[in-house]
Amino acid sequence: MTETNILRLRVSICGAVQGVGFRPFIYRLAHELNLAGWVLNSSGGVLIEVEGERKQLNKFLLRIEKDKPQNAFIQSLEPAFLDQVGYKKFEIRESIIGEKSVLILPDIATCPECIKEIFDPQNRRYLYPFTNCTHCGPRYSIIEALPYDRPNTTMKNFTMCQNCEAEYNNPQDRRFHAQPNACSECGPYLRLWDAQGQVTATRQQALEKTVQAIKAGQIVAVKGLGGFHLMVDALDQDAISRLRLRKHRESKPLALMYPSLVDIYNDCELTPLQERLLNSAEAPIVMVRRKEECSLPNNIAPHNPYLGVMVPYTPLHHLLLQQLGSPVVATSANLSNETICIDEQEALRCLAGIADIFLIHNRPITRHADDSIVRIFSGREIVMRRARGYAPLPITLTAPVKNTVLAVGGHLKNTIAIGRGRNVFVSPHIGDLDAARTFDTFVRTIDDFKDLYEFDFKNAVCDLHPAYRSTQFVKSLDFPVLQVQHHYAHILSCMAENELAAPVLGVSWDGTGYGPDKTVWGGEFLKINDKGFERFMHLREFHLPGGTSAVREPRRIAARILYELFGDELFDMHKLLCLQAFSEAELKNLRVVLEKKINSPVTSSMGRLFDAVSSLLGIRNIIQFEGQAAMELEFAIKDASTEDIFSIDIKDGIIDGHLVLKEILGDIEKSVNTKIIAAKFHNTLAQIIVEVAKEAKIEKVVLSGGCFQNKYLTEHAIDRLRKAGFKPYWHQRVPPNDGGISLGQIISAQRDG
Ligand code: ZN
Ligand code: ZN
Ligand code: FE
């Protein structure tokens, strides 16, 4: 097992990058940085592959955008780090004129030239909030049908004025064939509604009144690109509390929109890679570390060292934030986990009692696209929520799919996907299918993809779980359906984007997934072979006392595992914080549930083990949002720097998590600092991965599932695996959480269908 420092970087770029000297520029840049590989034009844009050391590759990536030719404009840039193939020199390859491109571009953040225009009093688009050009503006959210021409967009009802028409028809103009082209004479405009939907102001005045309202602490629903935001002044603690109260969102972190990058510097630490992402055409929410001296109210992201930040990505946002001069909270306008609102009548209904006023406009949104969320793990970006700016650009496979397939994904963080040719089109994040509105969006997205891609599927793929609404839906259709095990799908999705073939060892860790043995899986080691998978090892099982209430109450899981270790003695361990979290009456009740195993399904879930430890350490006993207990356990590590681990016991394919809990108890009794215990717990899990890899004797180790949204765990697993001579792989463009399930299902249909 050899460790190589040479990686291959693939970069897919869409935009005005053809016929502007882009390929010669890449050629020169690659030579300057001593990278081998190639560049070529394809129907979907420019494709680049270069090989070299990671540091050089990162430099290459940053310099593409910094030093690109003057007339080149990038609308989308997605990197993927892959295994090297051994290029010897750099060359410009012949163009691929493949299948006529069915690429639908995502919405693109406002370009620098358009920004200049809206702030230039001499320009005819001065302060016009719907300014755009061929380089920027809405795409996915306004397209009703293909081809992408104005009559097929929601701009069809706006007739261009003479000036706009002249730009549209002039090949020398930046707005030549810019489909959403508009100005204040002829295009969409703003309106301000009160809570009853009565117009209180229009156009410029609507914007000014909105600024005043936010400064006065009001909650404003703002219609943006792919849906509505709820906005409040990020410096106003009371306004944020009010928003949380009305939205029933007690403590889940809220995203921020800053006027500019410079303003983010005041509050947060930024790396060059994070800067690149914030400034990119995708303009996602980027998770960044808040500075010690950051003075923002704590209720934006309680108990959280990170902030989710973005910069304005539409002219409307630019104008609003510039006039405000300080950041706003900008959170999706919905009830928790529902689809984001896209229509003003719908918003008025759904946000009644939440928003004080509504800043709306008359350019309809065809389909929703939430803000995407990106983090940096091990010096590389990882998309945690793939939506605006990214979806529906395809994930390209190494081989074409055998037949056109529809994959309907999981249940939480649902996405759907279709496979066609070598492309898999994954939908933007849809949400949790429990809510009726979200389920409607799910069905609508399937119909929508069918129409947009003129896609006639013959087969469908879904999760193995019989109770998932996605499973039930697809089974009600008249198609052959393949059901795919959840954790297997996680690993396949990660293999696909890393272009890996079997054999690999899949480490699939998350909260829950249906196992073929009808138990709840979640701490799985899967050997992936050419045919399918083998459950090689898994976390020692335990009961979930009270089923779903155990998921809400980590204290129940802690109590259960301790009960399995100590029996009735547990109830004499009065010092335990997880027990102190129960009232007398609750304890009595719990005792019966534990003894008789009432409503206590068996699970091997790693997510639940995180919950148990979080409660045992007194960090989180009852959660307010999914993943909270595990998240806060990770954050509890703070600045602890220890490589110590607890004992590891692996026997007969079972990893003993109970033993880890027992040792944690020992540390607690010795009054070891919580941050040290939290670090040791994470280190132990990372080392467990190494130990299992050694037993499996498989070089390639693939990390997927919701647990790998944990930065500390992922980075330490990567480090330990590398040091032990293994090759770790993790996610890049597709989320490790259930947003990636639909991609994995498509792959399964190729292997197993
Ligand atoms: Zn522009
Ligand atoms: Zn006009
Ligand atoms: Fe999962």
GROMACS .gro file of C-alpha atoms in nm, residues 226-464:
model
  239
  226GLY     CA    1  -3.507   3.056  -0.590
  227GLY     CA    2  -3.755   3.141  -0.317
  228PHE     CA    3  -3.830   3.365  -0.020
  229HIS     CA    4  -3.594   3.452   0.264
  230LEU     CA    5  -3.694   3.572   0.604
  231MET     CA    6  -3.466   3.860   0.692
  232VAL     CA    7  -3.395   4.042   1.015
  233ASP     CA    8  -3.117   4.270   1.134
  234ALA     CA    9  -2.831   4.040   1.238
  235LEU     CA   10  -2.725   4.283   1.509
  236ASP     CA   11  -3.067   4.286   1.672
  237GLN     CA   12  -3.085   4.009   1.929
  238ASP     CA   13  -3.453   4.071   2.007
  239ALA     CA   14  -3.554   4.058   1.641
  240ILE     CA   15  -3.371   3.728   1.604
  241SER     CA   16  -3.546   3.588   1.913
  242ARG     CA   17  -3.878   3.696   1.768
  243LEU     CA   18  -3.797   3.523   1.440
  244ARG     CA   19  -3.701   3.204   1.623
  245LEU     CA   20  -4.015   3.211   1.831
  246ARG     CA   21  -4.248   3.266   1.536
  247LYS     CA   22  -4.073   3.013   1.314
  248HIS     CA   23  -4.057   2.753   1.593
  249ARG     CA   24  -3.688   2.732   1.536
  250GLU     CA   25  -3.539   2.731   1.883
  251SER     CA   26  -3.169   2.699   1.822
  252LYS     CA   27  -3.085   2.569   1.474
  253PRO     CA   28  -2.817   2.798   1.327
  254LEU     CA   29  -2.934   3.084   1.103
  255ALA     CA   30  -2.748   3.192   0.790
  256LEU     CA   31  -2.620   3.545   0.740
  257MET     CA   32  -2.593   3.768   0.436
  258TYR     CA   33  -2.323   4.034   0.456
  259PRO     CA   34  -2.299   4.345   0.237
  260SER     CA   35  -1.954   4.233   0.117
  261LEU     CA   36  -1.655   4.009   0.180
  262VAL     CA   37  -1.481   4.291   0.366
  263ASP     CA   38  -1.761   4.296   0.622
  264ILE     CA   39  -1.727   3.922   0.677
  265TYR     CA   40  -1.360   3.974   0.768
  266ASN     CA   41  -1.464   4.174   1.072
  267ASP     CA   42  -1.649   3.879   1.222
  268CYS     CA   43  -1.494   3.566   1.073
  269GLU     CA   44  -1.172   3.397   0.977
  270LEU     CA   45  -1.147   3.337   0.603
  271THR     CA   46  -0.910   3.115   0.406
  272PRO     CA   47  -0.835   3.181   0.036
  273LEU     CA   48  -1.052   2.882  -0.057
  274GLN     CA   49  -1.346   3.015   0.143
  275GLU     CA   50  -1.300   3.354  -0.020
  276ARG     CA   51  -1.309   3.191  -0.360
  277LEU     CA   52  -1.635   3.016  -0.276
  278LEU     CA   53  -1.801   3.326  -0.136
  279ASN     CA   54  -1.708   3.525  -0.446
  280SER     CA   55  -1.794   3.247  -0.692
  281ALA     CA   56  -2.083   3.247  -0.938
  282GLU     CA   57  -2.243   2.974  -0.723
  283ALA     CA   58  -2.237   3.210  -0.422
  284PRO     CA   59  -2.322   2.946  -0.160
  285ILE     CA   60  -2.350   2.977   0.216
  286VAL     CA   61  -1.999   2.898   0.341
  287MET     CA   62  -1.939   2.770   0.692
  288VAL     CA   63  -1.662   2.979   0.845
  289ARG     CA   64  -1.513   3.015   1.191
  290ARG     CA   65  -1.633   3.317   1.385
  291LYS     CA   66  -1.365   3.530   1.543
  292GLU     CA   67  -1.334   3.552   1.921
  293GLU     CA   68  -1.404   3.923   1.906
  294CYS     CA   69  -1.708   3.882   1.679
  295SER     CA   70  -1.982   4.091   1.837
  296LEU     CA   71  -2.286   3.934   1.671
  297PRO     CA   72  -2.561   3.817   1.907
  298ASN     CA   73  -2.517   3.460   2.023
  299ASN     CA   74  -2.865   3.353   1.926
  300ILE     CA   75  -2.769   3.346   1.557
  301ALA     CA   76  -2.592   3.013   1.609
  302PRO     CA   77  -2.598   2.912   1.976
  303HIS     CA   78  -2.314   2.688   2.101
  304ASN     CA   79  -2.159   2.697   1.755
  305PRO     CA   80  -1.810   2.822   1.664
  306TYR     CA   81  -1.910   2.849   1.298
  307LEU     CA   82  -2.129   3.091   1.107
  308GLY     CA   83  -2.299   3.020   0.775
  309VAL     CA   84  -2.228   3.331   0.569
  310MET     CA   85  -2.292   3.448   0.214
  311VAL     CA   86  -2.271   3.768   0.013
  312PRO     CA   87  -2.549   3.920  -0.203
  313TYR     CA   88  -2.609   3.723  -0.522
  314THR     CA   89  -2.886   3.924  -0.690
  315PRO     CA   90  -2.903   4.298  -0.761
  316LEU     CA   91  -3.194   4.318  -0.518
  317HIS     CA   92  -2.977   4.174  -0.239
  318HIS     CA   93  -2.690   4.406  -0.331
  319LEU     CA   94  -2.912   4.712  -0.313
  320LEU     CA   95  -3.076   4.605   0.011
  321LEU     CA   96  -2.752   4.517   0.190
  322GLN     CA   97  -2.569   4.824   0.065
  323GLN     CA   98  -2.837   5.051   0.204
  324LEU     CA   99  -2.844   4.860   0.531
  325GLY     CA  100  -2.467   4.864   0.564
  326SER     CA  101  -2.463   4.566   0.801
  327PRO     CA  102  -2.543   4.193   0.786
  328VAL     CA  103  -2.890   4.040   0.798
  329VAL     CA  104  -3.007   3.699   0.903
  330ALA     CA  105  -3.132   3.542   0.577
  331THR     CA  106  -3.304   3.212   0.639
  332SER     CA  107  -3.524   3.009   0.405
  333ALA     CA  108  -3.884   3.119   0.435
  334ASN     CA  109  -4.061   2.802   0.536
  335LEU     CA  110  -4.169   2.610   0.839
  336SER     CA  111  -3.893   2.380   0.959
  337ASN     CA  112  -3.785   2.130   0.695
  338GLU     CA  113  -4.059   2.225   0.448
  339THR     CA  114  -3.991   2.343   0.097
  340ILE     CA  115  -3.899   2.709   0.067
  341CYS     CA  116  -4.187   2.937  -0.047
  342ILE     CA  117  -4.162   3.060  -0.407
  343ASP     CA  118  -4.493   3.230  -0.473
  344GLU     CA  119  -4.620   3.546  -0.300
  345GLN     CA  120  -4.973   3.416  -0.237
  346GLU     CA  121  -4.827   3.097  -0.093
  347ALA     CA  122  -4.584   3.304   0.116
  348LEU     CA  123  -4.867   3.519   0.248
  349ARG     CA  124  -5.044   3.204   0.363
  350CYS     CA  125  -4.748   3.005   0.493
  351LEU     CA  126  -4.573   3.296   0.660
  352ALA     CA  127  -4.883   3.445   0.821
  353GLY     CA  128  -4.790   3.532   1.177
  354ILE     CA  129  -4.418   3.508   1.095
  355ALA     CA  130  -4.337   3.789   0.852
  356ASP     CA  131  -4.435   4.147   0.935
  357ILE     CA  132  -4.408   4.264   0.576
  358PHE     CA  133  -4.335   4.114   0.234
  359LEU     CA  134  -4.095   4.255  -0.026
  360ILE     CA  135  -4.213   4.092  -0.347
  361HIS     CA  136  -4.179   4.131  -0.721
  362ASN     CA  137  -4.365   4.027  -1.034
  363ARG     CA  138  -4.109   3.795  -1.192
  364PRO     CA  139  -4.250   3.449  -1.117
  365ILE     CA  140  -4.023   3.174  -0.983
  366THR     CA  141  -4.081   2.849  -1.172
  367ARG     CA  142  -3.917   2.618  -0.922
  368HIS     CA  143  -3.748   2.644  -0.586
  369ALA     CA  144  -3.375   2.645  -0.519
  370ASP     CA  145  -3.256   2.688  -0.161
  371ASP     CA  146  -2.920   2.842  -0.082
  372SER     CA  147  -2.645   2.583  -0.109
  373ILE     CA  148  -2.417   2.514   0.187
  374VAL     CA  149  -2.046   2.441   0.152
  375ARG     CA  150  -1.775   2.359   0.407
  376ILE     CA  151  -1.400   2.303   0.382
  377PHE     CA  152  -1.272   1.963   0.501
  378SER     CA  153  -0.904   1.873   0.471
  379GLY     CA  154  -0.840   2.173   0.247
  380ARG     CA  155  -1.112   2.082   0.003
  381GLU     CA  156  -1.469   2.193  -0.047
  382ILE     CA  157  -1.760   1.966   0.037
  383VAL     CA  158  -2.117   2.054  -0.059
  384MET     CA  159  -2.349   1.986   0.236
  385ARG     CA  160  -2.662   2.109   0.064
  386ARG     CA  161  -2.659   2.103  -0.314
  387ALA     CA  162  -2.911   2.352  -0.451
  388ARG     CA  163  -2.889   2.705  -0.596
  389GLY     CA  164  -2.577   2.758  -0.806
  390TYR     CA  165  -2.496   2.384  -0.830
  391ALA     CA  166  -2.808   2.184  -0.908
  392PRO     CA  167  -2.901   2.060  -1.162
  393LEU     CA  168  -2.552   2.046  -1.315
  394PRO     CA  169  -2.476   1.677  -1.362
  395ILE     CA  170  -2.238   1.442  -1.188
  396THR     CA  171  -2.057   1.268  -1.474
  397LEU     CA  172  -1.999   0.894  -1.452
  398THR     CA  173  -1.712   0.696  -1.603
  399ALA     CA  174  -1.956   0.490  -1.810
  400PRO     CA  175  -2.303   0.559  -1.952
  401VAL     CA  176  -2.603   0.432  -1.759
  402LYS     CA  177  -2.751   0.114  -1.905
  403ASN     CA  178  -3.105   0.240  -1.907
  404THR     CA  179  -3.272   0.562  -1.812
  405VAL     CA  180  -3.358   0.544  -1.446
  406LEU     CA  181  -3.543   0.756  -1.195
  407ALA     CA  182  -3.414   0.751  -0.838
  408VAL     CA  183  -3.641   0.894  -0.570
  409GLY     CA  184  -3.387   0.920  -0.287
  410GLY     CA  185  -3.448   0.881   0.086
  411HIS     CA  186  -3.687   1.045   0.327
  412LEU     CA  187  -3.496   1.323   0.500
  413LYS     CA  188  -3.305   1.586   0.302
  414ASN     CA  189  -3.463   1.426  -0.004
  415THR     CA  190  -3.333   1.476  -0.357
  416ILE     CA  191  -3.430   1.289  -0.671
  417ALA     CA  192  -3.202   1.201  -0.961
  418ILE     CA  193  -3.221   1.081  -1.318
  419GLY     CA  194  -2.947   0.902  -1.506
  420ARG     CA  195  -2.903   0.955  -1.876
  421GLY     CA  196  -2.594   0.882  -2.082
  422ARG     CA  197  -2.297   0.950  -1.860
  423ASN     CA  198  -2.479   1.220  -1.669
  424VAL     CA  199  -2.668   1.198  -1.344
  425PHE     CA  200  -2.886   1.502  -1.281
  426VAL     CA  201  -2.949   1.538  -0.911
  427SER     CA  202  -3.232   1.773  -0.815
  428PRO     CA  203  -3.180   2.058  -0.573
  429HIS     CA  204  -3.242   1.978  -0.208
  430ILE     CA  205  -3.616   1.913  -0.160
  431GLY     CA  206  -3.642   1.855   0.216
  432ASP     CA  207  -3.802   1.615   0.462
  433LEU     CA  208  -4.095   1.431   0.307
  434ASP     CA  209  -4.310   1.426   0.624
  435ALA     CA  210  -4.458   1.764   0.545
  436ALA     CA  211  -4.736   1.762   0.287
  437ARG     CA  212  -4.595   2.068   0.109
  438THR     CA  213  -4.255   1.906   0.076
  439PHE     CA  214  -4.407   1.588  -0.057
  440ASP     CA  215  -4.593   1.792  -0.320
  441THR     CA  216  -4.263   1.948  -0.423
  442PHE     CA  217  -4.113   1.601  -0.447
  443VAL     CA  218  -4.385   1.486  -0.688
  444ARG     CA  219  -4.366   1.812  -0.882
  445THR     CA  220  -3.987   1.783  -0.914
  446ILE     CA  221  -4.020   1.436  -1.067
  447ASP     CA  222  -4.273   1.563  -1.323
  448ASP     CA  223  -4.059   1.866  -1.384
  449PHE     CA  224  -3.745   1.662  -1.454
  450LYS     CA  225  -3.945   1.437  -1.685
  451ASP     CA  226  -4.055   1.738  -1.890
  452LEU     CA  227  -3.733   1.937  -1.883
  453TYR     CA  228  -3.509   1.651  -1.984
  454GLU     CA  229  -3.773   1.487  -2.204
  455PHE     CA  230  -3.706   1.190  -1.992
  456ASP     CA  231  -3.906   0.875  -2.023
  457PHE     CA  232  -3.794   0.638  -1.752
  458LYS     CA  233  -3.838   0.264  -1.770
  459ASN     CA  234  -3.719   0.178  -1.423
  460ALA     CA  235  -3.725   0.335  -1.083
  461VAL     CA  236  -3.505   0.299  -0.777
  462CYS     CA  237  -3.592   0.371  -0.416
  463ASP     CA  238  -3.485   0.298  -0.060
  464LEU     CA  239  -3.538  -0.037   0.107
   0.00000   0.00000   0.00000
